[in-house]
Amino acid sequence: HRVHMPWTGTLRETLHVPGRIFSVAPFAVQAIPRLFARNERLVCHFDTDFGPMCVVMVGAVLVSGVETVWRGSEIPRYASRPVRKDWRGKEVALDRFAEMARFNYGSTVIVLLPKDVVELDSSLQAEQAVRLGERLGQVACAVRTYQRMATFRRTPTEGATWFIPTAPYLPQHLLPPPHERAAQPAPLT
């Protein structure tokens, strides 16, 4: 199952967090508290034209193998501690919709964005099947590069479940310092 970039970005760092490999089927998500925080995962931090973006690849039963297009196999066997890799200065830039990674079977991808960046479509439903390029919402802030409203589309792997939480779930260390944050003009119509 392939994972594609939801937005153009430059890789800043990756963090492999060892953990369990519970099933991510709906029954398991409901029954196991904090399942997505307990399963093994690869957190990919990107810089984008609207700020930071994290794409979190969550492992599951039969799926503790993740390969990225920039490195190949990313999840070491039997890791016992988190492993951080700094990619700054290596110019790993991926375009929107470009393949980013793949699960060796299939699992869940979580996309984390700064607060108020994306206005999700009201028609989105939990566990809704989506396809590459399907519209999920709109970028709500004026994107510095384009200075226009842009469409944000979900780019899932087949059978994967995507969640798109916003701040306060985004760690504050991922946000630029207040003096570097651009004022957010009203969206253009």
JSON list of C-alpha atoms in Angstrom, two decimals, residues 3-163:
[
{"chain": "A", "resi": 3, "resn": "VAL", "atom": "CA", "xyz": [1.31, 6.60, 0.65]},
{"chain": "A", "resi": 4, "resn": "HIS", "atom": "CA", "xyz": [1.39, 9.88, -1.29]},
{"chain": "A", "resi": 5, "resn": "MET", "atom": "CA", "xyz": [2.22, 13.41, -0.18]},
{"chain": "A", "resi": 6, "resn": "PRO", "atom": "CA", "xyz": [-0.85, 15.44, 0.82]},
{"chain": "A", "resi": 7, "resn": "TRP", "atom": "CA", "xyz": [1.07, 18.67, 0.06]},
{"chain": "A", "resi": 8, "resn": "THR", "atom": "CA", "xyz": [4.45, 19.67, -1.36]},
{"chain": "A", "resi": 9, "resn": "GLY", "atom": "CA", "xyz": [7.10, 19.59, 1.35]},
{"chain": "A", "resi": 10, "resn": "THR", "atom": "CA", "xyz": [10.78, 19.28, 2.24]},
{"chain": "A", "resi": 11, "resn": "LEU", "atom": "CA", "xyz": [11.69, 16.56, 4.72]},
{"chain": "A", "resi": 12, "resn": "ARG", "atom": "CA", "xyz": [13.16, 17.96, 7.96]},
{"chain": "A", "resi": 13, "resn": "GLU", "atom": "CA", "xyz": [13.48, 14.83, 10.09]},
{"chain": "A", "resi": 14, "resn": "THR", "atom": "CA", "xyz": [12.10, 11.39, 10.77]},
{"chain": "A", "resi": 15, "resn": "LEU", "atom": "CA", "xyz": [11.47, 9.77, 14.12]},
{"chain": "A", "resi": 16, "resn": "HIS", "atom": "CA", "xyz": [10.96, 6.02, 14.47]},
{"chain": "A", "resi": 17, "resn": "VAL", "atom": "CA", "xyz": [9.04, 5.25, 17.66]},
{"chain": "A", "resi": 18, "resn": "PRO", "atom": "CA", "xyz": [9.04, 1.55, 18.58]},
{"chain": "A", "resi": 19, "resn": "GLY", "atom": "CA", "xyz": [5.85, 0.16, 20.01]},
{"chain": "A", "resi": 20, "resn": "ARG", "atom": "CA", "xyz": [3.18, -2.48, 19.80]},
{"chain": "A", "resi": 21, "resn": "ILE", "atom": "CA", "xyz": [1.62, -3.70, 16.60]},
{"chain": "A", "resi": 22, "resn": "PHE", "atom": "CA", "xyz": [-2.07, -3.94, 17.47]},
{"chain": "A", "resi": 23, "resn": "SER", "atom": "CA", "xyz": [-4.58, -4.27, 14.66]},
{"chain": "A", "resi": 24, "resn": "VAL", "atom": "CA", "xyz": [-5.92, -0.92, 13.42]},
{"chain": "A", "resi": 25, "resn": "ALA", "atom": "CA", "xyz": [-9.29, -2.36, 12.41]},
{"chain": "A", "resi": 26, "resn": "PRO", "atom": "CA", "xyz": [-12.24, -0.29, 13.69]},
{"chain": "A", "resi": 27, "resn": "PHE", "atom": "CA", "xyz": [-13.03, -2.80, 16.47]},
{"chain": "A", "resi": 28, "resn": "ALA", "atom": "CA", "xyz": [-9.46, -2.56, 17.80]},
{"chain": "A", "resi": 29, "resn": "VAL", "atom": "CA", "xyz": [-9.40, 1.26, 17.61]},
{"chain": "A", "resi": 30, "resn": "GLN", "atom": "CA", "xyz": [-12.56, 1.35, 19.73]},
{"chain": "A", "resi": 31, "resn": "ALA", "atom": "CA", "xyz": [-11.37, -1.28, 22.23]},
{"chain": "A", "resi": 32, "resn": "ILE", "atom": "CA", "xyz": [-7.70, -0.34, 22.78]},
{"chain": "A", "resi": 33, "resn": "PRO", "atom": "CA", "xyz": [-7.10, 3.02, 24.50]},
{"chain": "A", "resi": 34, "resn": "ARG", "atom": "CA", "xyz": [-4.62, 5.33, 22.71]},
{"chain": "A", "resi": 35, "resn": "LEU", "atom": "CA", "xyz": [-3.94, 2.66, 20.06]},
{"chain": "A", "resi": 36, "resn": "PHE", "atom": "CA", "xyz": [-2.32, 5.08, 17.59]},
{"chain": "A", "resi": 37, "resn": "ALA", "atom": "CA", "xyz": [0.04, 6.36, 20.31]},
{"chain": "A", "resi": 38, "resn": "ARG", "atom": "CA", "xyz": [0.97, 2.81, 21.35]},
{"chain": "A", "resi": 39, "resn": "ASN", "atom": "CA", "xyz": [1.63, 1.20, 17.97]},
{"chain": "A", "resi": 40, "resn": "GLU", "atom": "CA", "xyz": [5.01, 1.43, 16.27]},
{"chain": "A", "resi": 41, "resn": "ARG", "atom": "CA", "xyz": [5.24, 4.49, 14.03]},
{"chain": "A", "resi": 42, "resn": "LEU", "atom": "CA", "xyz": [7.43, 6.53, 11.74]},
{"chain": "A", "resi": 43, "resn": "VAL", "atom": "CA", "xyz": [6.89, 10.28, 12.13]},
{"chain": "A", "resi": 44, "resn": "CYS", "atom": "CA", "xyz": [7.99, 12.31, 9.08]},
{"chain": "A", "resi": 45, "resn": "HIS", "atom": "CA", "xyz": [8.35, 16.08, 9.68]},
{"chain": "A", "resi": 46, "resn": "PHE", "atom": "CA", "xyz": [8.05, 18.28, 6.57]},
{"chain": "A", "resi": 47, "resn": "ASP", "atom": "CA", "xyz": [8.38, 22.01, 5.97]},
{"chain": "A", "resi": 48, "resn": "THR", "atom": "CA", "xyz": [5.67, 23.31, 3.61]},
{"chain": "A", "resi": 49, "resn": "ASP", "atom": "CA", "xyz": [4.64, 26.68, 2.25]},
{"chain": "A", "resi": 50, "resn": "PHE", "atom": "CA", "xyz": [1.99, 26.93, 5.03]},
{"chain": "A", "resi": 51, "resn": "GLY", "atom": "CA", "xyz": [4.27, 25.78, 7.85]},
{"chain": "A", "resi": 52, "resn": "PRO", "atom": "CA", "xyz": [5.11, 22.40, 9.39]},
{"chain": "A", "resi": 53, "resn": "MET", "atom": "CA", "xyz": [3.34, 19.17, 8.44]},
{"chain": "A", "resi": 54, "resn": "CYS", "atom": "CA", "xyz": [3.79, 15.73, 9.99]},
{"chain": "A", "resi": 55, "resn": "VAL", "atom": "CA", "xyz": [2.89, 12.50, 8.25]},
{"chain": "A", "resi": 56, "resn": "VAL", "atom": "CA", "xyz": [2.77, 9.63, 10.75]},
{"chain": "A", "resi": 57, "resn": "MET", "atom": "CA", "xyz": [2.94, 6.08, 9.42]},
{"chain": "A", "resi": 58, "resn": "VAL", "atom": "CA", "xyz": [1.38, 3.81, 12.07]},
{"chain": "A", "resi": 59, "resn": "GLY", "atom": "CA", "xyz": [2.35, 0.15, 12.05]},
{"chain": "A", "resi": 60, "resn": "ALA", "atom": "CA", "xyz": [-0.09, -2.67, 12.79]},
{"chain": "A", "resi": 61, "resn": "VAL", "atom": "CA", "xyz": [-0.38, -6.44, 12.83]},
{"chain": "A", "resi": 62, "resn": "LEU", "atom": "CA", "xyz": [1.59, -7.77, 9.82]},
{"chain": "A", "resi": 63, "resn": "VAL", "atom": "CA", "xyz": [2.66, -4.18, 9.03]},
{"chain": "A", "resi": 64, "resn": "SER", "atom": "CA", "xyz": [5.75, -3.24, 10.95]},
{"chain": "A", "resi": 65, "resn": "GLY", "atom": "CA", "xyz": [7.55, -2.69, 7.66]},
{"chain": "A", "resi": 66, "resn": "VAL", "atom": "CA", "xyz": [7.62, 0.81, 6.15]},
{"chain": "A", "resi": 67, "resn": "GLU", "atom": "CA", "xyz": [9.77, 1.90, 3.20]},
{"chain": "A", "resi": 68, "resn": "THR", "atom": "CA", "xyz": [10.28, 5.53, 2.17]},
{"chain": "A", "resi": 69, "resn": "VAL", "atom": "CA", "xyz": [11.30, 6.82, -1.25]},
{"chain": "A", "resi": 70, "resn": "TRP", "atom": "CA", "xyz": [14.30, 8.67, 0.25]},
{"chain": "A", "resi": 71, "resn": "ARG", "atom": "CA", "xyz": [15.83, 5.82, 2.26]},
{"chain": "A", "resi": 72, "resn": "GLY", "atom": "CA", "xyz": [14.15, 2.48, 1.69]},
{"chain": "A", "resi": 73, "resn": "SER", "atom": "CA", "xyz": [13.45, 0.41, 4.82]},
{"chain": "A", "resi": 74, "resn": "GLU", "atom": "CA", "xyz": [12.86, 2.76, 7.75]},
{"chain": "A", "resi": 75, "resn": "ILE", "atom": "CA", "xyz": [11.78, 0.59, 10.66]},
{"chain": "A", "resi": 76, "resn": "PRO", "atom": "CA", "xyz": [14.61, -1.37, 12.28]},
{"chain": "A", "resi": 77, "resn": "ARG", "atom": "CA", "xyz": [13.82, -4.84, 13.55]},
{"chain": "A", "resi": 78, "resn": "TYR", "atom": "CA", "xyz": [13.30, -5.12, 17.28]},
{"chain": "A", "resi": 79, "resn": "ALA", "atom": "CA", "xyz": [14.16, -1.49, 18.06]},
{"chain": "A", "resi": 80, "resn": "SER", "atom": "CA", "xyz": [14.01, -0.68, 21.76]},
{"chain": "A", "resi": 81, "resn": "ARG", "atom": "CA", "xyz": [14.32, 3.13, 21.69]},
{"chain": "A", "resi": 82, "resn": "PRO", "atom": "CA", "xyz": [13.24, 5.99, 19.42]},
{"chain": "A", "resi": 83, "resn": "VAL", "atom": "CA", "xyz": [15.58, 6.77, 16.53]},
{"chain": "A", "resi": 84, "resn": "ARG", "atom": "CA", "xyz": [15.70, 10.34, 15.13]},
{"chain": "A", "resi": 85, "resn": "LYS", "atom": "CA", "xyz": [17.26, 11.13, 11.73]},
{"chain": "A", "resi": 86, "resn": "ASP", "atom": "CA", "xyz": [17.99, 14.72, 10.67]},
{"chain": "A", "resi": 87, "resn": "TRP", "atom": "CA", "xyz": [17.33, 15.32, 6.95]},
{"chain": "A", "resi": 88, "resn": "ARG", "atom": "CA", "xyz": [17.87, 19.10, 6.93]},
{"chain": "A", "resi": 89, "resn": "GLY", "atom": "CA", "xyz": [20.26, 20.19, 4.20]},
{"chain": "A", "resi": 90, "resn": "LYS", "atom": "CA", "xyz": [19.80, 16.93, 2.26]},
{"chain": "A", "resi": 91, "resn": "GLU", "atom": "CA", "xyz": [17.08, 18.51, 0.07]},
{"chain": "A", "resi": 92, "resn": "VAL", "atom": "CA", "xyz": [14.58, 15.67, 0.19]},
{"chain": "A", "resi": 93, "resn": "ALA", "atom": "CA", "xyz": [11.70, 17.55, -1.45]},
{"chain": "A", "resi": 94, "resn": "LEU", "atom": "CA", "xyz": [8.50, 15.81, -2.53]},
{"chain": "A", "resi": 95, "resn": "ASP", "atom": "CA", "xyz": [5.71, 17.26, -4.64]},
{"chain": "A", "resi": 96, "resn": "ARG", "atom": "CA", "xyz": [2.06, 17.03, -3.74]},
{"chain": "A", "resi": 97, "resn": "PHE", "atom": "CA", "xyz": [0.69, 13.60, -4.74]},
{"chain": "A", "resi": 98, "resn": "ALA", "atom": "CA", "xyz": [4.22, 12.16, -5.17]},
{"chain": "A", "resi": 99, "resn": "GLU", "atom": "CA", "xyz": [4.76, 8.74, -3.63]},
{"chain": "A", "resi": 100, "resn": "MET", "atom": "CA", "xyz": [6.28, 9.21, -0.19]},
{"chain": "A", "resi": 101, "resn": "ALA", "atom": "CA", "xyz": [6.35, 5.73, 1.31]},
{"chain": "A", "resi": 102, "resn": "ARG", "atom": "CA", "xyz": [4.72, 2.34, 1.35]},
{"chain": "A", "resi": 103, "resn": "PHE", "atom": "CA", "xyz": [3.56, -0.13, 3.94]},
{"chain": "A", "resi": 104, "resn": "ASN", "atom": "CA", "xyz": [4.59, -3.70, 3.27]},
{"chain": "A", "resi": 105, "resn": "TYR", "atom": "CA", "xyz": [0.96, -4.61, 3.87]},
{"chain": "A", "resi": 106, "resn": "GLY", "atom": "CA", "xyz": [-1.31, -1.71, 4.88]},
{"chain": "A", "resi": 107, "resn": "SER", "atom": "CA", "xyz": [-2.13, 0.38, 7.91]},
{"chain": "A", "resi": 108, "resn": "THR", "atom": "CA", "xyz": [-2.96, 3.93, 9.03]},
{"chain": "A", "resi": 109, "resn": "VAL", "atom": "CA", "xyz": [-1.52, 7.34, 8.18]},
{"chain": "A", "resi": 110, "resn": "ILE", "atom": "CA", "xyz": [-2.11, 10.39, 10.39]},
{"chain": "A", "resi": 111, "resn": "VAL", "atom": "CA", "xyz": [-1.49, 13.88, 9.00]},
{"chain": "A", "resi": 112, "resn": "LEU", "atom": "CA", "xyz": [-0.84, 16.67, 11.52]},
{"chain": "A", "resi": 113, "resn": "LEU", "atom": "CA", "xyz": [-1.20, 20.30, 10.44]},
{"chain": "A", "resi": 114, "resn": "PRO", "atom": "CA", "xyz": [-1.02, 23.67, 12.22]},
{"chain": "A", "resi": 115, "resn": "LYS", "atom": "CA", "xyz": [-4.28, 24.98, 13.64]},
{"chain": "A", "resi": 116, "resn": "ASP", "atom": "CA", "xyz": [-6.63, 26.66, 11.15]},
{"chain": "A", "resi": 117, "resn": "VAL", "atom": "CA", "xyz": [-4.59, 25.72, 8.06]},
{"chain": "A", "resi": 118, "resn": "VAL", "atom": "CA", "xyz": [-7.14, 23.34, 6.56]},
{"chain": "A", "resi": 119, "resn": "GLU", "atom": "CA", "xyz": [-10.89, 23.71, 6.51]},
{"chain": "A", "resi": 120, "resn": "LEU", "atom": "CA", "xyz": [-12.15, 20.14, 6.18]},
{"chain": "A", "resi": 121, "resn": "ASP", "atom": "CA", "xyz": [-15.21, 19.38, 4.07]},
{"chain": "A", "resi": 122, "resn": "SER", "atom": "CA", "xyz": [-18.29, 18.88, 6.23]},
{"chain": "A", "resi": 123, "resn": "SER", "atom": "CA", "xyz": [-19.14, 15.77, 4.21]},
{"chain": "A", "resi": 124, "resn": "LEU", "atom": "CA", "xyz": [-16.16, 13.77, 5.58]},
{"chain": "A", "resi": 125, "resn": "GLN", "atom": "CA", "xyz": [-17.19, 10.79, 7.68]},
{"chain": "A", "resi": 126, "resn": "ALA", "atom": "CA", "xyz": [-15.23, 8.53, 10.04]},
{"chain": "A", "resi": 127, "resn": "GLU", "atom": "CA", "xyz": [-13.78, 5.51, 8.24]},
{"chain": "A", "resi": 128, "resn": "GLN", "atom": "CA", "xyz": [-14.88, 6.90, 4.88]},
{"chain": "A", "resi": 129, "resn": "ALA", "atom": "CA", "xyz": [-13.10, 5.33, 1.90]},
{"chain": "A", "resi": 130, "resn": "VAL", "atom": "CA", "xyz": [-11.28, 7.90, -0.22]},
{"chain": "A", "resi": 131, "resn": "ARG", "atom": "CA", "xyz": [-9.13, 7.83, -3.34]},
{"chain": "A", "resi": 132, "resn": "LEU", "atom": "CA", "xyz": [-5.96, 9.57, -4.41]},
{"chain": "A", "resi": 133, "resn": "GLY", "atom": "CA", "xyz": [-6.78, 13.15, -5.38]},
{"chain": "A", "resi": 134, "resn": "GLU", "atom": "CA", "xyz": [-10.23, 13.20, -3.76]},
{"chain": "A", "resi": 135, "resn": "ARG", "atom": "CA", "xyz": [-11.02, 16.59, -2.24]},
{"chain": "A", "resi": 136, "resn": "LEU", "atom": "CA", "xyz": [-11.03, 16.68, 1.57]},
{"chain": "A", "resi": 137, "resn": "GLY", "atom": "CA", "xyz": [-11.12, 20.41, 2.18]},
{"chain": "A", "resi": 138, "resn": "GLN", "atom": "CA", "xyz": [-9.37, 23.68, 1.43]},
{"chain": "A", "resi": 139, "resn": "VAL", "atom": "CA", "xyz": [-6.29, 25.38, 2.73]},
{"chain": "A", "resi": 140, "resn": "ALA", "atom": "CA", "xyz": [-7.89, 28.13, 4.78]},
{"chain": "A", "resi": 141, "resn": "CYS", "atom": "CA", "xyz": [-4.91, 30.48, 5.05]},
{"chain": "A", "resi": 142, "resn": "ALA", "atom": "CA", "xyz": [-3.41, 32.32, 2.11]},
{"chain": "A", "resi": 143, "resn": "VAL", "atom": "CA", "xyz": [-0.53, 30.14, 1.01]},
{"chain": "A", "resi": 144, "resn": "ARG", "atom": "CA", "xyz": [2.59, 32.28, 0.82]},
{"chain": "A", "resi": 145, "resn": "THR", "atom": "CA", "xyz": [3.83, 30.76, -2.42]},
{"chain": "A", "resi": 146, "resn": "TYR", "atom": "CA", "xyz": [0.60, 31.05, -4.38]},
{"chain": "A", "resi": 147, "resn": "GLN", "atom": "CA", "xyz": [-1.31, 33.75, -2.48]},
{"chain": "A", "resi": 148, "resn": "ARG", "atom": "CA", "xyz": [-4.63, 32.09, -3.35]},
{"chain": "A", "resi": 149, "resn": "MET", "atom": "CA", "xyz": [-7.03, 29.51, -1.97]},
{"chain": "A", "resi": 150, "resn": "ALA", "atom": "CA", "xyz": [-5.72, 26.04, -2.70]},
{"chain": "A", "resi": 151, "resn": "THR", "atom": "CA", "xyz": [-7.41, 22.68, -2.56]},
{"chain": "A", "resi": 152, "resn": "PHE", "atom": "CA", "xyz": [-6.14, 20.09, -0.05]},
{"chain": "A", "resi": 153, "resn": "ARG", "atom": "CA", "xyz": [-6.76, 16.54, -1.15]},
{"chain": "A", "resi": 154, "resn": "ARG", "atom": "CA", "xyz": [-6.40, 13.29, 0.70]},
{"chain": "A", "resi": 155, "resn": "THR", "atom": "CA", "xyz": [-3.83, 10.93, -0.77]},
{"chain": "A", "resi": 156, "resn": "PRO", "atom": "CA", "xyz": [-4.38, 7.59, 0.97]},
{"chain": "A", "resi": 157, "resn": "THR", "atom": "CA", "xyz": [-3.21, 4.10, 0.33]},
{"chain": "A", "resi": 158, "resn": "GLU", "atom": "CA", "xyz": [-5.97, 1.68, -0.55]},
{"chain": "A", "resi": 159, "resn": "GLY", "atom": "CA", "xyz": [-7.67, 0.41, 2.55]},
{"chain": "A", "resi": 160, "resn": "ALA", "atom": "CA", "xyz": [-5.85, 2.81, 4.89]},
{"chain": "A", "resi": 161, "resn": "THR", "atom": "CA", "xyz": [-7.65, 5.02, 7.36]},
{"chain": "A", "resi": 162, "resn": "TRP", "atom": "CA", "xyz": [-6.58, 8.66, 7.51]},
{"chain": "A", "resi": 163, "resn": "PHE", "atom": "CA", "xyz": [-7.08, 11.05, 10.40]}
]
